[in-house]
Coordinates of C-alpha atoms in Angstrom, one line a residue:
Chain I
M1 CA 0.0 0.0 0.0
A2 CA 1.2 3.5 -0.8
H3 CA 2.2 6.0 1.7
V4 CA 0.9 9.4 0.5
L5 CA 2.1 12.8 1.4
A6 CA -0.4 15.6 0.5
V7 CA 1.2 19.1 0.2
I8 CA -1.1 21.8 1.5
T9 CA -0.5 25.5 1.5
S10 CA -2.9 27.2 3.9
P11 CA -2.1 30.8 4.8
D12 CA -5.3 31.2 6.9
G13 CA -5.4 27.8 8.6
A14 CA -8.5 26.5 6.7
L15 CA -8.5 23.9 4.0
K16 CA -10.0 24.7 0.6
K17 CA -12.3 22.2 -1.0
N18 CA -9.7 20.9 -3.4
Q19 CA -7.3 20.4 -0.5
R20 CA -9.9 18.2 1.2
E21 CA -10.2 16.4 -2.1
L22 CA -6.5 15.7 -2.1
L23 CA -6.7 14.1 1.3
T24 CA -9.7 12.1 0.3
L25 CA -7.9 10.9 -2.8
G26 CA -4.8 10.1 -0.9
R27 CA -6.8 8.0 1.7
G28 CA -8.0 5.9 -1.3
L29 CA -4.4 5.1 -2.2
G30 CA -2.9 4.4 1.3
D31 CA -1.9 6.0 4.5
V32 CA -1.9 9.8 4.4
S33 CA 0.3 12.5 6.0
V34 CA 0.5 16.2 5.2
A35 CA 3.3 18.6 4.5
L36 CA 1.8 21.9 5.6
I37 CA 3.0 25.4 4.6
G38 CA 1.2 28.2 6.4
D39 CA -1.0 28.4 9.5
D40 CA -0.6 25.3 11.8
A41 CA -4.3 25.4 12.6
A42 CA -4.9 23.6 9.3
A43 CA -3.5 20.4 10.9
T44 CA -6.7 19.9 12.9
E45 CA -8.8 19.9 9.8
A46 CA -6.2 17.7 8.0
A47 CA -6.7 15.0 10.7
T48 CA -10.4 15.2 10.2
Y49 CA -9.7 14.1 6.6
G50 CA -7.4 11.3 7.7
A51 CA -3.9 12.8 8.0
A52 CA -2.2 10.9 10.8
V53 CA 0.8 13.2 10.8
T54 CA 1.1 16.8 9.7
Y55 CA 4.6 18.0 9.1
T56 CA 4.8 21.8 9.5
A57 CA 7.1 24.0 7.7
P58 CA 9.5 26.6 9.1
A59 CA 7.9 30.1 8.9
A60 CA 10.5 31.3 6.5
V61 CA 9.3 28.9 3.8
S62 CA 6.1 30.8 3.3
A63 CA 7.9 33.8 1.8
L64 CA 10.2 31.8 -0.5
G65 CA 9.7 30.3 -3.9
G66 CA 9.2 26.7 -5.1
S67 CA 12.7 25.5 -4.6
A68 CA 12.7 26.3 -0.8
R69 CA 9.2 24.8 -0.5
A70 CA 10.4 21.7 -2.2
A71 CA 13.4 21.4 0.2
F72 CA 10.8 21.3 3.1
V73 CA 8.6 18.8 1.3
A74 CA 11.6 16.6 0.4
E75 CA 12.4 16.4 4.1
A76 CA 8.8 15.5 4.8
V77 CA 8.9 12.8 2.2
S78 CA 12.0 11.4 3.8
R79 CA 10.5 11.4 7.3
S80 CA 7.2 9.9 6.3
G81 CA 8.6 7.4 3.9
A82 CA 6.0 8.6 1.3
D83 CA 6.2 7.1 -2.2
V84 CA 3.4 9.2 -3.6
V85 CA 3.2 13.0 -3.3
L86 CA 0.0 14.8 -4.1
L87 CA -0.3 18.6 -4.8
E88 CA -2.9 21.0 -6.1
N89 CA -2.8 22.0 -9.7
G90 CA -2.1 25.7 -9.4
V91 CA 0.9 27.7 -10.5
A92 CA 2.7 27.7 -7.2
A93 CA 2.0 24.0 -6.6
K94 CA 3.4 23.1 -10.0
E95 CA 6.6 25.1 -9.3
L96 CA 7.0 23.2 -6.1
A97 CA 6.3 19.9 -7.8
A98 CA 8.9 20.7 -10.5
S99 CA 11.6 21.4 -8.0
L100 CA 10.7 18.4 -5.9
G101 CA 10.9 16.2 -8.9
V102 CA 14.5 17.2 -9.4
K103 CA 15.4 17.0 -5.7
L104 CA 14.0 13.5 -5.4
N105 CA 14.7 12.3 -8.9
A106 CA 10.9 11.7 -9.1
G107 CA 8.7 11.7 -12.1
V108 CA 6.1 14.5 -12.1
V109 CA 2.7 14.2 -13.7
T110 CA 0.6 17.5 -13.9
D111 CA -3.1 18.1 -14.5
V112 CA -4.2 14.7 -13.2
V113 CA -8.0 14.2 -13.3
S114 CA -8.0 10.7 -11.8
L115 CA -5.4 8.5 -10.2
S116 CA -5.6 4.7 -9.8
T117 CA -4.2 2.8 -6.8
D118 CA -1.4 1.4 -9.0
G119 CA -0.3 4.9 -9.9
A120 CA -1.8 5.3 -13.4
A121 CA -2.7 9.0 -13.8
T122 CA -5.3 10.1 -16.3
K123 CA -5.1 13.6 -17.9
S124 CA -6.0 15.4 -21.0
V125 CA -3.5 16.9 -23.4
L126 CA -3.3 19.0 -26.6
A127 CA -6.1 21.3 -25.4
G128 CA -8.4 18.4 -24.6
S129 CA -8.0 16.5 -27.9
Y130 CA -6.4 13.5 -26.2
T131 CA -7.0 11.6 -23.0
T132 CA -3.7 10.0 -21.8
V133 CA -2.6 7.7 -19.1
A134 CA 0.8 8.6 -17.6
R135 CA 2.9 7.1 -14.9
A136 CA 6.0 7.9 -12.9
R137 CA 8.6 5.2 -13.2
T138 CA 10.5 6.3 -10.1
A139 CA 10.5 5.2 -6.5
V140 CA 8.7 8.4 -5.5
A141 CA 5.9 9.7 -7.8
V142 CA 4.7 13.3 -7.8
Y143 CA 1.2 14.3 -9.1
T144 CA -0.5 17.6 -9.3
V145 CA -4.3 17.0 -9.2
K146 CA -7.1 19.0 -10.7
A147 CA -10.2 20.0 -8.7
H148 CA -13.1 17.5 -8.6
A149 CA -11.0 14.4 -8.9
V150 CA -13.0 12.9 -6.0
E151 CA -15.8 14.1 -3.7
P152 CA -14.3 15.1 -0.3
S153 CA -15.4 13.0 2.7
E154 CA -14.3 13.1 6.3
A155 CA -12.5 10.2 8.0
P156 CA -11.2 11.6 11.4
V157 CA -8.0 10.2 12.9
E158 CA -6.0 11.1 16.0
G159 CA -3.6 13.4 14.2
R160 CA -0.2 14.7 15.5
T161 CA 2.0 17.4 14.2
E162 CA 5.7 17.4 13.7
A163 CA 7.6 20.6 13.1
I164 CA 10.4 20.4 10.5
D165 CA 13.3 22.7 10.9
L166 CA 15.7 23.4 8.1
P167 CA 19.0 25.2 8.1
E168 CA 19.1 28.3 5.9
S169 CA 21.4 26.6 3.5
A170 CA 18.7 24.1 2.6
Y171 CA 16.7 26.8 0.8
G172 CA 19.3 27.2 -1.9
A173 CA 18.8 30.0 -4.4
A174 CA 15.1 30.4 -4.0
A175 CA 13.2 33.6 -5.1
R176 CA 11.9 35.8 -2.2
I177 CA 8.2 36.7 -2.2
T178 CA 8.4 40.4 -1.3
S179 CA 4.7 41.1 -1.3
R180 CA 1.5 39.1 -1.6
E181 CA -2.0 40.3 -1.6
A182 CA -5.1 38.1 -2.0
K183 CA -7.3 39.3 -4.8
P184 CA -10.7 40.6 -3.7
A185 CA -13.3 37.8 -3.5
T186 CA -15.9 38.0 -6.1
G187 CA -18.4 35.7 -4.4
R188 CA -18.4 33.6 -7.6
P189 CA -16.8 30.2 -7.8
D190 CA -13.2 29.9 -9.0
L191 CA -13.1 29.7 -12.8
A192 CA -10.9 26.6 -12.7
D193 CA -13.3 24.7 -10.4
A194 CA -16.7 25.9 -11.5
R195 CA -19.4 23.5 -12.6
I196 CA -20.9 26.1 -14.9
V197 CA -19.0 28.9 -16.8
V198 CA -20.7 31.8 -18.6
A199 CA -18.2 33.4 -20.9
G200 CA -18.2 36.6 -23.0
G201 CA -16.1 37.7 -25.9
R202 CA -15.8 40.4 -28.5
G203 CA -19.6 40.5 -28.9
V204 CA -20.2 41.9 -25.4
D205 CA -18.5 45.0 -26.6
G206 CA -17.4 46.2 -23.2
D207 CA -20.6 45.3 -21.3
F208 CA -20.3 42.1 -19.2
G209 CA -23.6 42.9 -17.4
P210 CA -25.8 40.3 -19.1
V211 CA -23.1 37.7 -18.8
E212 CA -22.6 38.4 -15.1
E213 CA -26.4 38.4 -14.4
L214 CA -26.9 35.0 -15.9
A215 CA -23.7 33.6 -14.2
D216 CA -25.0 34.8 -10.8
L217 CA -28.4 33.2 -11.3
L218 CA -26.7 29.9 -12.2
G219 CA -24.0 30.1 -9.5
A220 CA -21.5 30.1 -12.3
A221 CA -18.0 31.6 -12.9
V222 CA -17.6 34.3 -15.4
G223 CA -15.1 33.6 -18.2
A224 CA -13.8 35.7 -21.1
S225 CA -12.0 35.4 -24.4
R226 CA -8.6 36.9 -24.9
V227 CA -10.1 39.8 -26.9
A228 CA -12.3 40.7 -23.9
T229 CA -9.4 40.7 -21.4
D230 CA -7.0 42.5 -23.8
N231 CA -9.6 45.2 -24.2
G232 CA -9.7 45.6 -20.4
W233 CA -13.4 44.8 -20.3
I234 CA -12.7 42.3 -17.6
G235 CA -9.7 41.1 -15.6
H236 CA -7.1 38.7 -17.0
D237 CA -8.0 36.2 -14.3
S238 CA -11.2 35.6 -16.3
Q239 CA -9.5 34.5 -19.5
V240 CA -10.3 31.0 -20.6
G241 CA -8.0 29.0 -22.8
Q242 CA -4.4 28.2 -23.5
T243 CA -2.9 31.3 -21.8
G244 CA -5.6 31.7 -19.3
V245 CA -7.6 29.2 -17.2
V246 CA -8.3 25.8 -18.6
V247 CA -11.8 24.9 -17.7
S248 CA -13.8 21.6 -18.0
P249 CA -17.2 22.4 -16.5
Q250 CA -20.5 20.6 -16.9
L251 CA -21.9 23.5 -18.8
Y252 CA -20.1 26.2 -20.8
I253 CA -22.2 29.1 -22.1
S254 CA -20.3 31.1 -24.7
A255 CA -21.8 34.5 -25.5
G256 CA -20.4 36.7 -28.3
I257 CA -17.3 34.5 -28.8
S258 CA -16.6 33.5 -32.4
G259 CA -14.8 30.3 -31.5
A260 CA -11.5 30.7 -33.3
I261 CA -9.4 27.6 -32.8
Q262 CA -7.7 28.5 -29.5
Q263 CA -11.0 29.6 -28.0
K264 CA -12.6 26.3 -29.1
A265 CA -9.7 24.5 -27.5
G266 CA -10.4 26.3 -24.2
M267 CA -13.9 25.1 -24.0
Q268 CA -14.0 21.7 -25.7
T269 CA -13.6 19.6 -22.6
A270 CA -16.9 21.1 -21.2
Q271 CA -19.6 18.4 -21.1
V272 CA -22.3 20.7 -22.6
I273 CA -21.6 23.8 -24.7
V274 CA -24.2 26.5 -25.4
A275 CA -23.2 29.2 -27.9
I276 CA -24.9 32.5 -28.6
N277 CA -23.6 34.6 -31.5
T278 CA -25.0 37.0 -34.1
D279 CA -22.8 35.4 -36.8
E280 CA -24.4 32.2 -38.0
D281 CA -21.0 31.1 -39.5
A282 CA -19.1 31.5 -36.2
P283 CA -16.9 28.4 -35.7
V284 CA -18.2 28.0 -32.2
F285 CA -21.5 26.6 -33.6
E286 CA -19.5 23.6 -34.9
I287 CA -19.0 22.3 -31.4
A288 CA -22.1 23.7 -29.7
D289 CA -24.7 21.3 -28.3
F290 CA -27.2 24.1 -28.4
G291 CA -26.5 27.2 -30.5
I292 CA -28.5 30.4 -30.8
V293 CA -28.0 32.7 -33.7
G294 CA -29.0 35.9 -32.0
D295 CA -28.0 39.0 -30.0
L296 CA -26.7 38.2 -26.6
F297 CA -28.1 41.5 -25.3
T298 CA -31.6 40.2 -25.9
V299 CA -31.1 36.4 -25.4
L300 CA -29.2 36.4 -22.1
P301 CA -31.5 38.9 -20.2
Q302 CA -34.5 36.9 -21.5
A303 CA -33.0 33.6 -20.2
S304 CA -32.2 35.3 -16.8
E305 CA -35.8 36.5 -16.6
E306 CA -37.1 33.0 -17.5
I307 CA -35.0 31.4 -14.8
R308 CA -36.3 33.9 -12.2
R309 CA -39.9 33.3 -13.4
R310 CA -39.5 29.5 -13.1
R311 CA -38.1 29.9 -9.6
G312 CA -41.0 32.1 -8.7
Chain P
M1 CA 24.2 40.8 -19.8
K2 CA 23.9 37.5 -21.4
I3 CA 20.3 36.2 -21.7
V4 CA 19.3 32.8 -23.0
V5 CA 15.8 32.5 -24.3
L6 CA 14.2 29.0 -24.4
V7 CA 12.4 28.6 -27.7
K8 CA 10.4 25.5 -28.6
H9 CA 9.3 24.3 -32.0
V10 CA 5.7 23.1 -31.4
P11 CA 2.8 21.9 -33.6
D12 CA 0.7 24.8 -34.8
A13 CA -2.4 24.9 -32.8
Q14 CA -4.3 26.2 -35.8
F15 CA -4.3 22.6 -37.1
E16 CA -5.4 19.3 -35.6
R17 CA -2.6 18.0 -33.4
H18 CA -1.8 14.3 -33.1
L19 CA 0.0 11.8 -30.8
S20 CA 1.5 8.9 -32.6
G21 CA 3.9 6.0 -32.4
P22 CA 4.7 3.6 -29.6
G23 CA 5.7 6.4 -27.2
H24 CA 2.6 8.5 -28.1
T25 CA 4.8 11.4 -29.1
V26 CA 3.6 14.6 -30.7
D27 CA 3.6 14.7 -34.5
R28 CA 5.7 17.8 -35.3
S29 CA 5.1 18.1 -39.1
E30 CA 3.2 21.4 -39.0
S31 CA 5.3 23.2 -36.4
I32 CA 6.1 26.8 -35.5
L33 CA 7.9 28.8 -32.8
S34 CA 5.7 28.4 -29.8
E35 CA 3.5 31.5 -29.5
L36 CA 4.2 31.8 -25.8
D37 CA 8.0 31.9 -26.3
E38 CA 7.6 35.1 -28.4
Y39 CA 6.8 36.9 -25.1
A40 CA 10.0 35.5 -23.6
L41 CA 12.1 36.6 -26.6
E42 CA 10.5 40.1 -26.5
A43 CA 11.2 40.4 -22.7
A44 CA 14.9 39.5 -23.3
L45 CA 15.2 42.0 -26.2
Q46 CA 13.7 44.7 -24.0
I47 CA 16.1 44.0 -21.1
S48 CA 19.0 44.0 -23.5
E49 CA 17.9 47.3 -25.2
A50 CA 17.3 49.0 -21.8
N51 CA 21.0 48.2 -21.1
G52 CA 22.4 49.5 -24.3
G53 CA 21.7 46.5 -26.6
E54 CA 24.5 44.6 -28.3
K55 CA 26.8 47.6 -28.4
G56 CA 26.4 47.8 -24.6
G57 CA 27.7 44.2 -24.4
N58 CA 24.3 42.5 -24.2
T59 CA 23.7 39.2 -25.9
V60 CA 20.3 37.5 -26.4
I61 CA 20.8 33.8 -27.3
A62 CA 17.9 31.6 -28.6
L63 CA 18.3 28.0 -27.4
T64 CA 16.2 25.2 -28.7
M65 CA 16.1 21.5 -28.3
G66 CA 14.5 19.5 -31.0
A67 CA 14.9 17.6 -34.3
D68 CA 16.0 19.3 -37.6
G69 CA 12.8 21.4 -38.1
A70 CA 13.4 23.2 -34.8
S71 CA 16.1 25.2 -36.6
N72 CA 13.1 27.2 -38.0
S73 CA 12.3 28.5 -34.5
I74 CA 16.0 29.6 -34.1
K75 CA 15.8 31.3 -37.5
K76 CA 12.7 33.2 -36.5
S77 CA 14.2 34.2 -33.2
L78 CA 17.2 35.6 -35.0
Q79 CA 15.0 37.5 -37.4
I80 CA 13.1 39.0 -34.5
G81 CA 16.3 40.2 -32.9
A82 CA 18.2 37.4 -31.0
S83 CA 22.0 37.7 -31.5
E84 CA 22.8 34.1 -32.0
G85 CA 21.3 30.6 -31.7
Y86 CA 22.1 27.2 -30.2
H87 CA 20.3 24.2 -31.6
L88 CA 20.5 21.1 -29.4
S89 CA 19.6 18.1 -31.5
D90 CA 20.3 14.4 -31.1
P91 CA 18.2 11.4 -32.0
A92 CA 18.6 10.2 -28.4
L93 CA 16.6 13.2 -27.1
A94 CA 13.3 12.0 -28.7
G95 CA 10.6 11.4 -26.2
S96 CA 12.2 13.4 -23.4
D97 CA 9.8 14.3 -20.6
A98 CA 10.2 17.5 -18.5
A99 CA 12.9 15.9 -16.3
A100 CA 15.0 14.7 -19.3
T101 CA 14.4 18.0 -21.2
S102 CA 15.5 20.1 -18.2
L103 CA 18.6 17.9 -17.8
A104 CA 19.6 18.4 -21.4
L105 CA 18.9 22.2 -21.4
A106 CA 20.8 22.6 -18.1
A107 CA 23.9 21.0 -19.8
A108 CA 23.4 23.2 -22.8
I109 CA 23.3 26.3 -20.7
Q110 CA 26.4 25.3 -18.8
R111 CA 28.1 24.8 -22.2
I112 CA 27.0 28.2 -23.4
A113 CA 28.3 29.7 -20.1
Q114 CA 31.8 28.4 -20.9
D115 CA 32.1 31.3 -23.3
G116 CA 31.0 33.8 -20.7
P117 CA 28.6 33.6 -17.8
V118 CA 24.8 33.5 -18.4
D119 CA 22.9 36.0 -16.3
L120 CA 19.3 35.1 -17.1
V121 CA 17.3 32.4 -18.8
I122 CA 13.8 33.4 -19.9
G123 CA 11.1 31.0 -21.1
G124 CA 7.4 31.1 -21.9
M125 CA 4.8 30.2 -19.1
A126 CA 4.3 26.8 -20.8
S127 CA 4.9 25.1 -24.1
T128 CA 1.8 25.0 -26.2
D129 CA 2.2 21.2 -26.7
G130 CA 3.3 19.6 -23.4
E131 CA 1.7 22.4 -21.3
T132 CA 3.2 21.2 -18.1
S133 CA 5.0 24.4 -17.1
L134 CA 7.6 22.2 -15.4
V135 CA 10.7 22.7 -17.5
P136 CA 11.8 26.3 -16.5
A137 CA 11.5 25.5 -12.7
Q138 CA 13.3 22.1 -13.2
L139 CA 16.1 23.9 -15.2
A140 CA 16.5 26.4 -12.4
E141 CA 16.7 23.6 -9.8
R142 CA 19.3 21.7 -11.9
L143 CA 21.4 24.9 -12.3
G144 CA 21.1 25.8 -8.7
W145 CA 19.6 29.2 -9.7
A146 CA 16.5 31.0 -8.4
Y147 CA 13.3 30.6 -10.3
V148 CA 10.5 33.2 -10.9
G149 CA 7.6 31.8 -12.8
H150 CA 4.6 33.4 -14.6
A151 CA 6.0 37.0 -14.5
K152 CA 3.7 39.7 -16.0
S153 CA 6.4 42.3 -15.5
L154 CA 10.2 42.1 -15.0
D155 CA 12.7 44.6 -13.7
V156 CA 16.3 43.6 -14.0
N157 CA 19.0 45.7 -12.4
G158 CA 22.6 44.5 -12.3
A159 CA 22.4 41.8 -9.7
T160 CA 18.7 41.1 -9.1
V161 CA 15.5 40.5 -11.0
A162 CA 12.1 41.6 -9.6
A163 CA 8.8 40.4 -11.0
S164 CA 5.2 40.8 -10.4
R165 CA 2.7 38.1 -11.1
E166 CA -1.0 37.1 -10.5
V167 CA -1.3 33.5 -9.7
D168 CA -3.7 31.3 -7.7
G169 CA -5.8 34.3 -6.5
F170 CA -2.9 36.3 -5.3
A171 CA -1.0 39.3 -6.7
E172 CA 2.6 38.8 -5.8
T173 CA 6.0 40.5 -6.2
L174 CA 9.1 38.3 -6.2
E175 CA 12.8 39.1 -6.2
A176 CA 15.7 36.9 -7.0
S177 CA 19.5 37.2 -7.3
L178 CA 21.0 36.6 -10.7
P179 CA 21.7 34.3 -12.3
A180 CA 18.1 33.2 -12.4
V181 CA 15.5 31.5 -14.6
V182 CA 12.3 33.3 -15.3
S183 CA 9.1 32.4 -17.1
V184 CA 6.7 35.1 -18.5
T185 CA 3.0 35.1 -19.4
D186 CA 1.4 36.7 -22.4
Q187 CA 0.5 39.7 -20.2
I188 CA 4.1 41.0 -20.1
N189 CA 4.5 42.7 -23.5
E190 CA 3.5 42.8 -27.2
P191 CA 6.0 40.8 -29.1
R192 CA 7.5 42.5 -32.2
Y193 CA 7.4 40.9 -35.7
P194 CA 10.5 40.3 -37.8
N195 CA 10.9 43.2 -40.2
F196 CA 12.9 43.3 -43.5
K197 CA 16.0 44.6 -41.8
G198 CA 15.8 41.8 -39.2
I199 CA 15.3 39.1 -41.9
I200 CA 18.4 40.3 -43.8
A201 CA 20.5 40.7 -40.6
A202 CA 19.5 37.1 -39.5
K203 CA 21.4 35.7 -42.5
R204 CA 24.7 36.8 -40.9
K205 CA 24.0 35.5 -37.5
K206 CA 25.4 32.2 -36.2
T207 CA 23.5 29.1 -35.1
H208 CA 25.7 26.7 -33.1
P209 CA 24.8 23.1 -33.4
L210 CA 25.0 21.1 -30.1
A211 CA 24.8 17.3 -29.8
L212 CA 24.8 15.2 -26.6
G213 CA 28.5 14.5 -27.0
D214 CA 29.2 18.3 -26.7
L215 CA 27.4 18.3 -23.4
G216 CA 29.0 15.2 -21.9
L217 CA 25.6 13.6 -21.5
E218 CA 24.9 9.9 -22.0
A219 CA 22.1 8.9 -24.3
A220 CA 20.5 6.8 -21.6
S221 CA 20.0 9.9 -19.4
V222 CA 17.7 11.7 -21.8
G223 CA 15.0 10.8 -24.3
A224 CA 12.4 8.1 -23.5
A225 CA 15.2 6.1 -21.8
G226 CA 16.0 8.9 -19.3
S227 CA 12.5 10.2 -18.7
L228 CA 11.1 9.7 -15.3
T229 CA 7.5 9.4 -16.5
V230 CA 6.0 7.2 -19.2
L231 CA 2.9 7.8 -21.3
E232 CA 1.2 4.4 -21.4
D233 CA -1.9 5.2 -23.4
A234 CA -3.4 8.0 -25.5
Q235 CA -6.9 8.1 -26.8
E236 CA -8.1 10.7 -29.2
R237 CA -11.2 12.4 -27.9
P238 CA -14.2 11.9 -30.2
A239 CA -14.7 15.1 -32.2
R240 CA -17.6 17.2 -30.9
T241 CA -20.5 17.2 -33.2
Q242 CA -22.9 20.1 -33.8
G243 CA -26.1 20.0 -31.9
T244 CA -29.3 22.0 -32.3
I245 CA -28.8 25.4 -33.8
I246 CA -31.8 27.9 -33.7
T247 CA -32.2 31.4 -34.9
D248 CA -33.7 33.8 -32.4
E249 CA -37.3 34.7 -33.2
G250 CA -37.8 36.6 -30.0
D251 CA -38.0 33.6 -27.6
A252 CA -34.4 32.1 -27.8
G253 CA -33.7 33.0 -24.2
I254 CA -36.8 30.9 -23.1
K255 CA -35.7 28.1 -25.4
L256 CA -32.2 28.2 -23.9
V257 CA -33.7 27.7 -20.4
E258 CA -35.9 24.9 -21.7
F259 CA -32.8 23.2 -23.1
L260 CA -30.9 23.6 -19.8
A261 CA -33.8 22.3 -17.9
A262 CA -34.2 19.3 -20.2
E263 CA -30.4 18.6 -19.7
K264 CA -30.9 18.9 -15.9
L265 CA -28.4 21.7 -15.8
I266 CA -30.5 24.1 -13.9

């Protein structure tokens, strides 16, 4: 049976949903311990999700880049005897995973959507056009796992914490984080994790109002094409696609997006695609399950109104 | 300053892309310089120009690893403004994963540094084929240099590089001592195009071929043999087919909600 080390970064001491998913996934593979960077209070919650031991990082690690974080995790791997390391799939987690792979001579597989007990990791590549199965062929395997790989469930254990101290020299030539500010919460789900995405493009012509209204009624995240973010109509965080956020929601509603190839690539792993565009020749209609040739400024508000009417 | 830019020859995303062969490797027949690497090259050229350009002793080197066709990515980089190119090519490199790629690139950079120290390595935020984002960070780790990823602005002054980035819901600023490895996003600049003067000038610029033997690397340490991960299976996703398309006759919003309800999506 595997020994799993889940790497969790929690500046505020609470676990995010995808971190609870990591622990739940890890429990399905074997014994789980946690390498925690951030507030030690998260250890209590980690034990609720089955972590018998939580290794806590020296405070200095929080303000350093991936290489220093990897030095801490490598020490936790050594103490726990872990042969599987699970991380989130964000930018910082991938940086840590990359450095850790070199430090431990371990294979790293990113963007994992499911992981079998024998270490076979499923992911999609080439903008969703292939589903592949990859595997690390090393003694320790490192995986970064996308949200929704499993449904989180509790399995409380009597957890203990173990502080790991490292000499300054262990951090190597890591970058220093000189300032960090959480972006203001929008109240909407994260684009990368959202079950529903409503996205706008060139056709919104600067006004994301109807897109946001429908998104809020559906509990959806708001996405955007590169044209919309380049024009400053909405923040770059909302950009969907190759250079933005890769999404694979249950439902993707595309409004005023023509669907040039990179945009199509960004949405094609959605289960259901709805497209609204005034141009009946827009390429997006080639992949839409339901397409409306029409003006988003009349169609979206009417849809929002209909949803409100049905909900009474 | 001596800046090395990592440029990758990747399948053009405008066309269908395929995995083939026993190792499920990417078919590279319709390949171009990765769009995301153009931002890295532009960032390097701007840093060089801000410090007096080539006359001021700055060099921007385009480094690629790949089969013969990858020389086109070097050529384009030279036309855009790089001073010289290095093309690492060897049959044994085929099928390299991020770990093997970073091992080979680290050796190439150490080789380049024999002719004068390298201050900075800049790459794109990801390749548009593998899309793992692992290589720049692994390269930094192998060189023992600091790594700053996903920069949307860069400020280089003598001994340090400062960067800002927006990742994972945080706006951050980072600082590292040189030499360092940096990756940049498409937010950092507007890449320039090669102009006529650049195309002519590129003909006089040098591309240095590199093979494994020049780097002191064994064939078994790279390529499929040296990779730490293996791709066991690849299934092409069935092409999406067109569903129902309607033209709005005043009730399309209501029909949309009916569709969502029928699909149990609301």
